[in-house]
Short mmCIF file of C-alpha atoms in Angstrom, two decimals:
data_model
loop_
_atom_site.label_atom_id
_atom_site.label_comp_id
_atom_site.label_asym_id
_atom_site.label_seq_id
_atom_site.Cartn_x
_atom_site.Cartn_y
_atom_site.Cartn_z
CA MET A 1 150.29 -210.12 -73.44
CA LEU A 2 153.11 -209.97 -76.00
CA SER A 3 152.56 -212.28 -78.96
CA ASN A 4 155.19 -214.78 -79.78
CA HIS A 5 154.96 -213.61 -83.38
CA GLN A 6 154.27 -217.17 -84.56
CA SER A 7 150.56 -216.79 -85.13
CA THR A 8 149.31 -214.68 -87.99
CA VAL A 9 146.12 -212.92 -89.03
CA THR A 10 145.03 -212.21 -92.58
CA VAL A 11 144.15 -208.54 -92.93
CA PRO A 12 141.30 -207.82 -95.38
CA SER A 13 142.36 -206.02 -98.56
CA GLN A 14 141.53 -202.33 -98.65
CA GLN A 15 141.01 -199.65 -101.24
CA LEU A 16 142.91 -196.59 -99.98
CA PRO A 17 142.68 -193.05 -101.19
CA VAL A 18 145.71 -191.41 -102.75
CA SER A 19 146.36 -188.46 -100.48
CA TYR A 20 149.49 -186.86 -101.98
CA THR A 21 151.23 -187.06 -105.38
CA PRO A 22 154.47 -185.08 -105.00
CA ASP A 23 157.55 -185.37 -107.20
CA VAL A 24 159.63 -186.30 -104.17
CA VAL A 25 158.63 -187.70 -100.78
CA VAL A 26 161.03 -187.61 -97.88
CA VAL A 27 160.32 -189.88 -94.93
CA GLY A 28 161.98 -188.77 -91.69
CA GLY A 29 162.36 -185.23 -90.42
CA GLY A 30 165.82 -185.41 -88.81
CA PRO A 31 168.85 -183.49 -90.23
CA SER A 32 169.11 -185.65 -93.35
CA GLY A 33 165.42 -185.36 -94.09
CA ILE A 34 165.32 -181.63 -93.41
CA ALA A 35 168.24 -180.96 -95.76
CA ALA A 36 166.83 -183.35 -98.36
CA ALA A 37 163.42 -181.67 -98.43
CA ILE A 38 164.92 -178.17 -98.60
CA ALA A 39 167.33 -179.18 -101.36
CA ALA A 40 164.70 -180.97 -103.45
CA ALA A 41 162.25 -178.08 -103.16
CA ARG A 42 164.84 -175.38 -103.85
CA ASN A 43 165.81 -177.28 -106.98
CA GLY A 44 162.26 -177.23 -108.31
CA ALA A 45 160.71 -180.47 -107.10
CA HIS A 46 157.26 -180.64 -105.50
CA THR A 47 158.31 -182.13 -102.18
CA LEU A 48 156.50 -183.67 -99.22
CA LEU A 49 158.32 -184.30 -95.91
CA ILE A 50 156.69 -186.88 -93.61
CA GLU A 51 157.60 -186.96 -89.92
CA GLN A 52 156.24 -189.17 -87.14
CA ARG A 53 156.38 -186.44 -84.49
CA GLY A 54 154.91 -182.97 -84.35
CA TYR A 55 158.25 -181.24 -85.02
CA LEU A 56 161.46 -181.69 -86.98
CA GLY A 57 165.00 -182.32 -85.79
CA GLY A 58 165.42 -186.05 -85.12
CA MET A 59 167.83 -186.86 -82.27
CA GLY A 60 168.68 -183.15 -81.76
CA THR A 61 165.11 -182.35 -80.72
CA ALA A 62 163.32 -185.61 -79.97
CA ALA A 63 166.20 -187.12 -77.99
CA LEU A 64 167.68 -183.79 -76.76
CA VAL A 65 171.25 -184.48 -77.98
CA PRO A 66 172.73 -181.36 -76.34
CA ALA A 67 175.13 -180.12 -79.01
CA PHE A 68 175.94 -180.41 -82.72
CA CYS A 69 179.06 -182.42 -83.41
CA PRO A 70 181.86 -180.59 -85.23
CA TYR A 71 181.31 -178.99 -88.57
CA THR A 72 185.06 -178.55 -89.12
CA ASP A 73 188.15 -180.72 -89.54
CA GLY A 74 189.99 -178.55 -87.04
CA ASP A 75 191.07 -176.04 -89.66
CA LYS A 76 188.02 -175.28 -91.83
CA PRO A 77 184.33 -176.12 -92.11
CA VAL A 78 183.85 -179.39 -93.93
CA ILE A 79 180.05 -179.34 -93.56
CA ARG A 80 178.69 -176.31 -95.34
CA GLY A 81 175.65 -175.66 -97.50
CA ILE A 82 172.24 -176.21 -95.90
CA GLY A 83 173.68 -177.63 -92.68
CA LEU A 84 175.85 -174.60 -91.94
CA GLU A 85 173.02 -172.29 -92.97
CA LEU A 86 170.69 -173.89 -90.39
CA LEU A 87 173.30 -173.74 -87.65
CA ASP A 88 173.70 -170.05 -88.26
CA LYS A 89 169.94 -169.49 -88.25
CA MET A 90 169.63 -171.19 -84.91
CA LYS A 91 172.37 -168.97 -83.43
CA GLN A 92 170.65 -165.82 -84.80
CA ALA A 93 167.22 -166.86 -83.49
CA ALA A 94 168.36 -167.98 -80.05
CA GLY A 95 168.88 -164.46 -78.66
CA ALA A 96 171.66 -161.99 -78.07
CA ASP A 97 173.28 -163.88 -75.15
CA PHE A 98 173.47 -167.15 -77.07
CA LEU A 99 174.75 -165.43 -80.21
CA SER A 100 177.47 -163.62 -78.28
CA ARG A 101 178.72 -166.92 -76.81
CA TYR A 102 178.65 -169.05 -79.95
CA LYS A 103 178.61 -166.78 -83.00
CA GLU A 104 182.07 -167.84 -84.16
CA ARG A 105 181.94 -171.44 -82.96
CA LEU A 106 181.33 -174.25 -85.46
CA ASP A 107 182.16 -177.26 -83.31
CA TRP A 108 180.09 -178.56 -80.36
CA VAL A 109 177.58 -175.72 -80.58
CA PRO A 110 174.87 -176.24 -77.91
CA ILE A 111 171.35 -176.87 -79.22
CA ASP A 112 168.56 -174.54 -78.13
CA VAL A 113 165.85 -177.12 -78.78
CA GLU A 114 162.70 -174.94 -78.95
CA THR A 115 164.43 -172.37 -81.13
CA LEU A 116 165.77 -175.07 -83.41
CA LYS A 117 162.30 -176.57 -83.94
CA ARG A 118 161.02 -173.21 -85.22
CA VAL A 119 164.12 -172.67 -87.40
CA TYR A 120 163.55 -176.07 -89.03
CA ASP A 121 159.81 -175.43 -89.57
CA ASP A 122 160.47 -172.12 -91.23
CA ALA A 123 163.37 -173.30 -93.41
CA VAL A 124 161.43 -176.24 -94.81
CA LEU A 125 158.28 -174.26 -95.45
CA GLU A 126 160.17 -171.34 -96.97
CA SER A 127 161.85 -173.73 -99.39
CA GLY A 128 158.45 -174.60 -100.77
CA ALA A 129 158.31 -178.14 -99.39
CA LYS A 130 155.18 -179.35 -97.59
CA LEU A 131 155.12 -180.87 -94.11
CA LEU A 132 153.02 -183.73 -92.79
CA PHE A 133 153.49 -184.41 -89.09
CA HIS A 134 152.20 -187.19 -86.86
CA THR A 135 152.41 -189.68 -89.71
CA PHE A 136 154.06 -193.06 -90.23
CA ALA A 137 154.88 -194.83 -93.47
CA ASP A 138 154.00 -198.46 -92.70
CA GLN A 139 153.94 -200.17 -96.06
CA VAL A 140 155.83 -199.90 -99.36
CA LEU A 141 154.03 -200.70 -102.62
CA LEU A 142 156.48 -202.15 -105.14
CA ASP A 143 156.47 -202.56 -108.90
CA GLY A 144 159.61 -204.43 -109.82
CA ASP A 145 162.63 -202.40 -108.76
CA ARG A 146 160.54 -199.27 -108.32
CA ILE A 147 158.52 -198.01 -105.36
CA GLN A 148 155.02 -197.33 -106.61
CA GLY A 149 153.71 -195.76 -103.39
CA LEU A 150 153.77 -195.59 -99.61
CA VAL A 151 150.93 -196.46 -97.29
CA ILE A 152 150.83 -193.83 -94.54
CA SER A 153 148.89 -193.88 -91.28
CA ASN A 154 147.85 -190.96 -89.11
CA LYS A 155 144.80 -189.49 -87.32
CA THR A 156 143.13 -188.88 -90.67
CA GLY A 157 143.33 -192.58 -91.50
CA ARG A 158 145.31 -194.72 -93.95
CA SER A 159 146.11 -193.44 -97.46
CA VAL A 160 148.72 -193.74 -100.19
CA VAL A 161 151.41 -191.30 -101.19
CA GLN A 162 152.54 -191.73 -104.78
CA ALA A 163 155.72 -189.97 -105.78
CA LYS A 164 158.31 -190.22 -108.53
CA LEU A 165 161.27 -190.40 -106.13
CA TYR A 166 161.59 -191.59 -102.50
CA ILE A 167 164.13 -190.52 -99.90
CA ASP A 168 164.59 -192.67 -96.75
CA ALA A 169 165.80 -190.27 -94.08
CA THR A 170 164.43 -192.28 -91.14
CA GLY A 171 167.87 -192.90 -89.68
CA ASP A 172 166.97 -196.57 -89.31
CA ALA A 173 166.48 -197.40 -93.03
CA ASP A 174 162.83 -198.09 -92.24
CA LEU A 175 161.64 -197.43 -95.75
CA ALA A 176 164.45 -199.45 -97.31
CA ALA A 177 163.74 -202.37 -94.98
CA LEU A 178 160.01 -202.27 -95.84
CA ALA A 179 161.02 -202.33 -99.50
CA GLY A 180 163.12 -205.45 -99.00
CA VAL A 181 166.57 -203.84 -99.28
CA PRO A 182 169.20 -206.06 -97.55
CA PHE A 183 170.87 -204.56 -94.48
CA LEU A 184 173.23 -205.25 -91.59
CA LEU A 185 172.48 -204.51 -87.97
CA GLY A 186 175.21 -203.91 -85.41
CA GLY A 187 178.42 -205.88 -85.02
CA ASP A 188 179.44 -209.44 -85.76
CA GLN A 189 177.85 -210.64 -82.48
CA GLY A 190 174.76 -208.48 -82.94
CA GLU A 191 176.11 -205.89 -80.52
CA LEU A 192 174.80 -202.32 -80.87
CA GLN A 193 175.98 -199.02 -79.49
CA PRO A 194 173.94 -198.11 -76.40
CA GLY A 195 171.29 -195.47 -76.24
CA THR A 196 171.36 -192.35 -74.06
CA MET A 197 168.44 -190.55 -72.51
CA CYS A 198 169.59 -186.94 -72.72
CA TYR A 199 168.04 -184.12 -70.72
CA VAL A 200 168.13 -180.43 -69.83
CA VAL A 201 168.42 -178.90 -66.34
CA THR A 202 168.02 -175.42 -65.01
CA GLY A 203 169.19 -173.76 -61.84
CA ALA A 204 172.89 -174.49 -62.50
CA ASP A 205 175.74 -172.05 -61.78
CA LYS A 206 178.30 -172.19 -64.57
CA SER A 207 180.87 -170.06 -62.78
CA ARG A 208 180.87 -172.37 -59.73
CA PHE A 209 181.13 -175.40 -62.01
CA ASP A 210 184.06 -173.89 -63.92
CA GLN A 211 185.84 -173.10 -60.64
CA PHE A 212 185.28 -176.72 -59.47
CA ILE A 213 186.80 -178.06 -62.70
CA LYS A 214 189.78 -175.80 -62.29
CA GLU A 215 190.31 -176.72 -58.62
CA THR A 216 190.05 -180.46 -59.19
CA GLY A 217 192.21 -180.50 -62.31
CA GLN A 218 189.79 -182.59 -64.35
CA GLY A 219 188.13 -181.97 -67.65
CA GLY A 220 184.57 -180.82 -68.16
CA GLN A 221 183.54 -184.52 -68.51
CA LEU A 222 183.92 -184.97 -64.75
CA GLU A 223 186.04 -188.10 -65.04
CA LYS A 224 187.44 -187.98 -61.51
CA THR A 225 184.06 -187.17 -59.89
CA ILE A 226 182.24 -189.89 -61.79
CA VAL A 227 184.76 -192.56 -60.78
CA GLU A 228 184.38 -191.50 -57.16
CA ALA A 229 180.57 -191.70 -57.37
CA GLN A 230 180.73 -195.10 -59.06
CA GLN A 231 183.02 -196.40 -56.33
CA ASN A 232 180.61 -195.11 -53.71
CA GLY A 233 177.65 -196.75 -55.39
CA ASP A 234 175.99 -193.47 -56.31
CA LEU A 235 176.31 -194.10 -60.05
CA PRO A 236 176.06 -197.36 -61.93
CA ASP A 237 179.06 -198.93 -63.71
CA GLY A 238 179.70 -197.83 -67.25
CA ARG A 239 181.48 -195.03 -68.98
CA LYS A 240 183.66 -193.10 -66.50
CA ARG A 241 182.86 -189.64 -67.78
CA VAL A 242 180.00 -187.51 -69.09
CA SER A 243 179.81 -187.70 -72.90
CA GLY A 244 178.88 -184.02 -73.06
CA ILE A 245 177.58 -181.02 -71.15
CA ALA A 246 176.35 -178.14 -73.34
CA TRP A 247 175.69 -174.78 -71.69
CA ILE A 248 172.74 -172.98 -73.29
CA SER A 249 173.11 -170.18 -70.72
CA ASP A 250 174.89 -169.71 -67.40
CA THR A 251 172.03 -171.56 -65.62
CA VAL A 252 170.69 -174.02 -68.29
CA ALA A 253 172.65 -177.05 -69.43
CA GLY A 254 172.01 -180.08 -71.61
CA PHE A 255 173.44 -183.49 -70.67
CA ASN A 256 174.57 -186.46 -72.81
CA PHE A 257 175.33 -188.73 -69.85
CA GLY A 258 175.27 -192.48 -69.35
CA HIS A 259 174.05 -195.41 -71.36
CA ILE A 260 171.15 -197.85 -71.64
CA PHE A 261 172.55 -201.08 -72.99
CA GLY A 262 171.10 -203.75 -75.25
CA ILE A 263 168.78 -201.43 -77.16
CA ASP A 264 167.76 -202.03 -80.75
CA GLY A 265 166.24 -198.79 -81.93
CA SER A 266 164.35 -200.57 -84.69
CA LYS A 267 162.18 -202.38 -82.11
CA ALA A 268 159.36 -200.69 -80.26
CA GLU A 269 159.75 -202.99 -77.28
CA ASP A 270 163.37 -201.97 -76.83
CA LEU A 271 162.51 -198.29 -77.21
CA THR A 272 159.88 -198.71 -74.52
CA ARG A 273 162.26 -200.34 -72.10
CA ALA A 274 164.87 -197.69 -72.84
CA ALA A 275 162.43 -194.87 -72.10
CA VAL A 276 161.58 -196.29 -68.70
CA GLU A 277 165.17 -197.15 -67.73
CA GLY A 278 166.43 -193.87 -69.14
CA ARG A 279 164.16 -191.77 -66.96
CA ARG A 280 165.19 -193.79 -63.90
CA LEU A 281 168.85 -193.20 -64.78
CA ILE A 282 168.26 -189.48 -65.11
CA ASP A 283 166.87 -189.42 -61.59
CA THR A 284 170.05 -191.13 -60.34
CA GLN A 285 172.21 -188.66 -62.24
CA ILE A 286 170.38 -185.61 -60.94
CA ARG A 287 170.98 -186.86 -57.38
CA PHE A 288 174.64 -187.35 -58.26
CA LEU A 289 174.95 -183.80 -59.65
CA ARG A 290 173.35 -182.24 -56.63
CA LYS A 291 175.56 -184.22 -54.24
CA TYR A 292 178.95 -184.22 -56.02
CA VAL A 293 179.18 -181.27 -58.40
CA PRO A 294 179.40 -177.68 -57.20
CA GLY A 295 177.25 -175.44 -59.34
CA PHE A 296 174.60 -178.15 -59.65
CA GLU A 297 173.38 -178.29 -56.04
CA ASN A 298 170.03 -176.77 -56.90
CA VAL A 299 169.40 -178.00 -60.42
CA PHE A 300 165.93 -178.90 -61.59
CA LEU A 301 165.08 -181.27 -64.44
CA VAL A 302 162.99 -179.39 -67.01
CA HIS A 303 163.01 -181.71 -70.02
CA SER A 304 164.00 -185.29 -70.86
CA GLY A 305 164.10 -186.75 -74.33
CA ASP A 306 160.81 -187.85 -75.94
CA GLN A 307 162.75 -190.98 -76.80
CA ILE A 308 166.12 -192.53 -76.03
CA GLY A 309 168.95 -191.23 -78.22
CA ILE A 310 169.90 -193.92 -80.76
CA ARG A 311 173.37 -194.17 -82.27
CA GLU A 312 173.14 -197.25 -84.42
CA THR A 313 170.60 -199.52 -86.10
CA ARG A 314 170.46 -200.74 -89.72
CA ARG A 315 173.10 -200.16 -92.40
CA ILE A 316 171.85 -200.77 -95.97
CA ALA A 317 173.60 -202.82 -98.59
CA GLY A 318 174.40 -200.14 -101.19
CA ASP A 319 176.20 -199.90 -104.51
CA TYR A 320 179.38 -199.11 -102.52
CA THR A 321 180.15 -199.77 -98.89
CA ILE A 322 182.52 -197.31 -97.19
CA VAL A 323 185.00 -199.27 -95.11
CA VAL A 324 187.43 -198.28 -92.42
CA ASP A 325 190.41 -198.27 -94.82
CA ASP A 326 188.60 -195.55 -96.82
CA PHE A 327 188.32 -193.55 -93.61
CA LEU A 328 191.94 -194.06 -92.49
CA SER A 329 193.44 -193.45 -95.93
CA MET A 330 191.31 -190.31 -96.30
CA ARG A 331 190.15 -191.57 -99.68
CA THR A 332 188.50 -189.33 -102.26
CA PHE A 333 185.97 -190.86 -104.64
CA GLU A 334 185.09 -189.58 -108.08
CA ASP A 335 181.43 -189.55 -107.03
CA ASP A 336 181.90 -187.78 -103.68
CA ILE A 337 178.85 -185.85 -102.52
CA ALA A 338 180.18 -184.87 -99.05
CA ARG A 339 183.29 -184.96 -96.87
CA ASN A 340 183.59 -186.36 -93.39
CA SER A 341 186.18 -185.56 -90.73
CA TYR A 342 184.37 -186.70 -87.51
CA PHE A 343 186.24 -189.37 -85.60
CA ILE A 344 185.23 -193.02 -85.30
CA ASP A 345 183.17 -192.95 -82.11
CA ILE A 346 181.71 -196.33 -81.15
CA HIS A 347 180.21 -196.33 -77.67
CA LEU A 348 180.67 -199.36 -75.42
CA ALA A 349 178.19 -202.19 -75.96
CA ASN A 350 178.01 -203.08 -72.26
CA ALA A 351 179.09 -201.63 -68.94
CA SER A 352 182.39 -203.49 -68.84
CA SER A 353 183.58 -202.89 -72.40
CA THR A 354 185.46 -199.98 -73.92
CA MET A 355 184.88 -197.06 -76.23
CA THR A 356 186.42 -197.40 -79.75
CA ILE A 357 187.80 -194.10 -81.02
CA LYS A 358 189.97 -193.11 -84.03
CA HIS A 359 190.71 -189.55 -85.16
CA LEU A 360 191.88 -188.32 -88.53
CA PRO A 361 194.74 -185.78 -88.56
CA LYS A 362 193.76 -182.17 -88.14
CA GLY A 363 192.67 -180.60 -91.45
CA GLN A 364 191.92 -183.96 -93.09
CA SER A 365 188.73 -185.69 -94.21
CA HIS A 366 187.53 -188.50 -96.44
CA GLY A 367 184.97 -188.55 -99.21
CA VAL A 368 181.44 -189.88 -99.02
CA PRO A 369 180.53 -191.40 -102.38
CA TYR A 370 177.08 -191.04 -103.92
CA ARG A 371 176.94 -194.83 -104.41
CA CYS A 372 176.78 -195.49 -100.62
CA MET A 373 173.28 -193.96 -100.58
CA LEU A 374 171.93 -196.12 -103.44
CA PRO A 375 170.25 -199.29 -102.02
CA GLN A 376 170.72 -202.49 -103.90
CA GLY A 377 167.72 -203.52 -106.01
CA LYS A 378 165.78 -200.23 -105.92
CA SER A 379 165.92 -197.62 -108.67
CA ASN A 380 163.84 -194.71 -107.32
CA LEU A 381 164.87 -194.92 -103.63
CA ILE A 382 167.83 -193.21 -102.02
CA VAL A 383 168.96 -193.42 -98.37
CA ALA A 384 170.53 -190.53 -96.46
CA GLY A 385 171.85 -190.36 -92.93
CA ARG A 386 173.41 -192.80 -90.52
CA SER A 387 172.04 -195.86 -92.26
CA VAL A 388 173.92 -195.47 -95.59
CA SER A 389 176.10 -198.35 -96.78
CA SER A 390 179.20 -198.55 -94.57
CA ASP A 391 180.99 -200.93 -92.26
CA ARG A 392 180.40 -200.56 -88.53
CA PRO A 393 183.50 -198.44 -87.70
CA VAL A 394 182.66 -195.90 -90.43
CA GLN A 395 179.03 -195.77 -89.29
CA GLY A 396 180.41 -194.74 -85.90
CA SER A 397 181.81 -191.68 -87.66
CA LEU A 398 179.23 -190.86 -90.34
CA ARG A 399 176.22 -191.03 -87.95
CA VAL A 400 176.42 -187.49 -86.54
CA MET A 401 174.06 -184.63 -87.45
CA PRO A 402 176.34 -182.37 -89.53
CA ASN A 403 177.16 -185.34 -91.80
CA CYS A 404 173.50 -186.11 -92.07
CA PHE A 405 172.79 -182.58 -93.31
CA ALA A 406 175.42 -183.02 -96.03
CA MET A 407 174.12 -186.41 -97.20
CA GLY A 408 170.53 -185.14 -97.10
CA GLN A 409 171.37 -182.12 -99.27
CA ALA A 410 172.91 -184.46 -101.84
CA ALA A 411 169.92 -186.85 -101.78
CA GLY A 412 167.44 -184.04 -102.21
CA THR A 413 169.37 -182.45 -105.01
CA ALA A 414 169.74 -185.75 -106.79
CA ALA A 415 165.98 -186.38 -106.41
CA ALA A 416 165.13 -183.07 -108.04
CA MET A 417 167.46 -183.82 -110.93
CA ALA A 418 166.02 -187.33 -111.37
CA GLY A 419 162.49 -185.94 -111.31
CA VAL A 420 163.19 -183.58 -114.17
CA SER A 421 164.64 -186.33 -116.37
CA GLY A 422 162.15 -189.03 -115.32
CA ALA A 423 165.03 -191.32 -114.50
CA GLY A 424 166.05 -193.24 -111.39
CA PHE A 425 168.79 -192.23 -108.99
CA ARG A 426 171.46 -194.24 -110.78
CA GLU A 427 170.92 -192.26 -113.92
CA VAL A 428 171.66 -188.89 -112.23
CA PRO A 429 174.84 -187.44 -113.82
CA VAL A 430 177.23 -187.26 -110.89
CA LYS A 431 179.38 -184.46 -112.30
CA GLU A 432 176.27 -182.29 -112.69
CA LEU A 433 175.15 -183.24 -109.16
CA GLN A 434 178.52 -182.25 -107.77
CA ARG A 435 178.43 -178.94 -109.66
CA LYS A 436 175.02 -178.11 -108.24
CA LEU A 437 176.04 -179.03 -104.70
CA VAL A 438 179.11 -176.79 -104.87
CA GLU A 439 177.12 -173.93 -106.39
CA GLN A 440 174.64 -174.29 -103.51
CA GLY A 441 177.29 -174.10 -100.81
CA ALA A 442 178.47 -177.67 -100.21
CA TRP A 443 182.17 -178.48 -99.84
CA LEU A 444 183.43 -181.56 -101.68
CA GLY A 445 187.14 -181.08 -101.19
CA GLU A 446 189.74 -179.17 -103.11
CA GLU A 447 189.17 -181.10 -106.37
CA PRO A 448 185.63 -182.45 -106.47
CA GLY A 449 185.21 -185.51 -108.64
CA ARG A 450 188.92 -186.39 -108.79
CA ALA A 451 189.45 -189.83 -107.25
CA ASP A 452 192.39 -190.27 -104.93
CA SER A 453 193.05 -193.48 -103.07
CA GLY A 454 194.67 -191.51 -100.30
CA ILE A 455 197.41 -192.70 -98.00
CA LYS A 456 198.47 -196.29 -98.53
CA MET A 457 197.41 -198.32 -95.52
CA ALA A 458 199.55 -201.15 -94.15
CA ALA A 459 197.86 -204.49 -93.96
CA GLY A 460 196.99 -205.86 -90.59
CA HIS A 461 195.23 -204.80 -87.40
CA ILE A 462 193.93 -201.27 -87.08
CA ALA A 463 195.13 -199.58 -83.87
CA TYR A 464 192.11 -197.93 -82.39
CA ASP A 465 192.27 -195.64 -79.36
CA GLU A 466 190.26 -197.24 -76.61
CA GLU A 467 188.86 -195.51 -73.62
CA ASN A 468 188.11 -197.67 -70.65
CA ALA A 469 184.35 -197.40 -70.42
#
């Protein structure tokens, strides 16, 4: 029976062994954590990467998000460095057929999940960083504004990791929250973007599907077919199109399709409900595909996500909060550590609401300042990934995997620099950090470090593009 959380139990004090003493510890093995660990290790820091699962990749492997969001602004790659390096390694390792299809593509490249897991393992280990799988950080030990250690739990038992610098790459600001960093969650009414249980099918026929799309005059998101199925009661109400179909081969496809509403990805109870409801929804969708979509008559489900795909949870209070005017004006900050060109992409909070979308002009991007990763009140903690300090519209843009690679590379590089000097993250010289990032392949715009307020924005309501469900 679920406790009402009103009663409490006093847990006896424990003496725990210190299991690891790295220079830098990274918690969370998604794109931001992978890039952070690689960057820290390559820059000379003894680095430990802790991940709760038995593999790396975050939403791209655990939740089976079927494709990488764009690396380019439509003209050129904006995400470079470690993120682009790993994308290329996946293409090379996925086989000749995959490489021939996607060698030159940088936007919406399908994810070959099992190949990507191995690529991530190898890249982290080759950098010199150490991996610790099947492990949670469940307590933060504080000494004033500094983290003194993390209590970790795994099959071995409970122990303490003591590092000089700490990187929260959990995607949910778990470490920051445990450390008492203030945060926001969702919208003004507590609304959150929905989750999606992604999956992979085999037995498809891409040529038949392509012909069907051509004959029906609809896009690859099946907007006409889905409306028909919803009207017939064969699909539930909600978004009237597939968010994405990624073809790994002519017979294997990954789906980002449908929503589970009312999910807070920072709560185990919600994740549990989402897993059950998500698998039920997949069964409904497989029946729909077999019935309505030529080329999918004989598909077979081979893999569903280990967990629901989560788009939004906590956003930390940082030294600077990126707001929607910064996005729209394409602002450049003097402490930029990355650029972002992905559109604002806020999925509907319930089945009857709308998608909120806003694109930047082709070839344009905005800066991501170092300060947005620095949590208020903590000197040796940095946050990378979708939970950095931003307002909700900007989080709907920053949250995607290529951006997480870029922020992670910056966090890891900064950690290595701080470790050498014995300082905290705020004492890292930003110009030197930017120089290192550029030398190591990152792109920070045409004039890194030169602030530019961008296009002057008119006061008043922002006109978003809304898609009816």
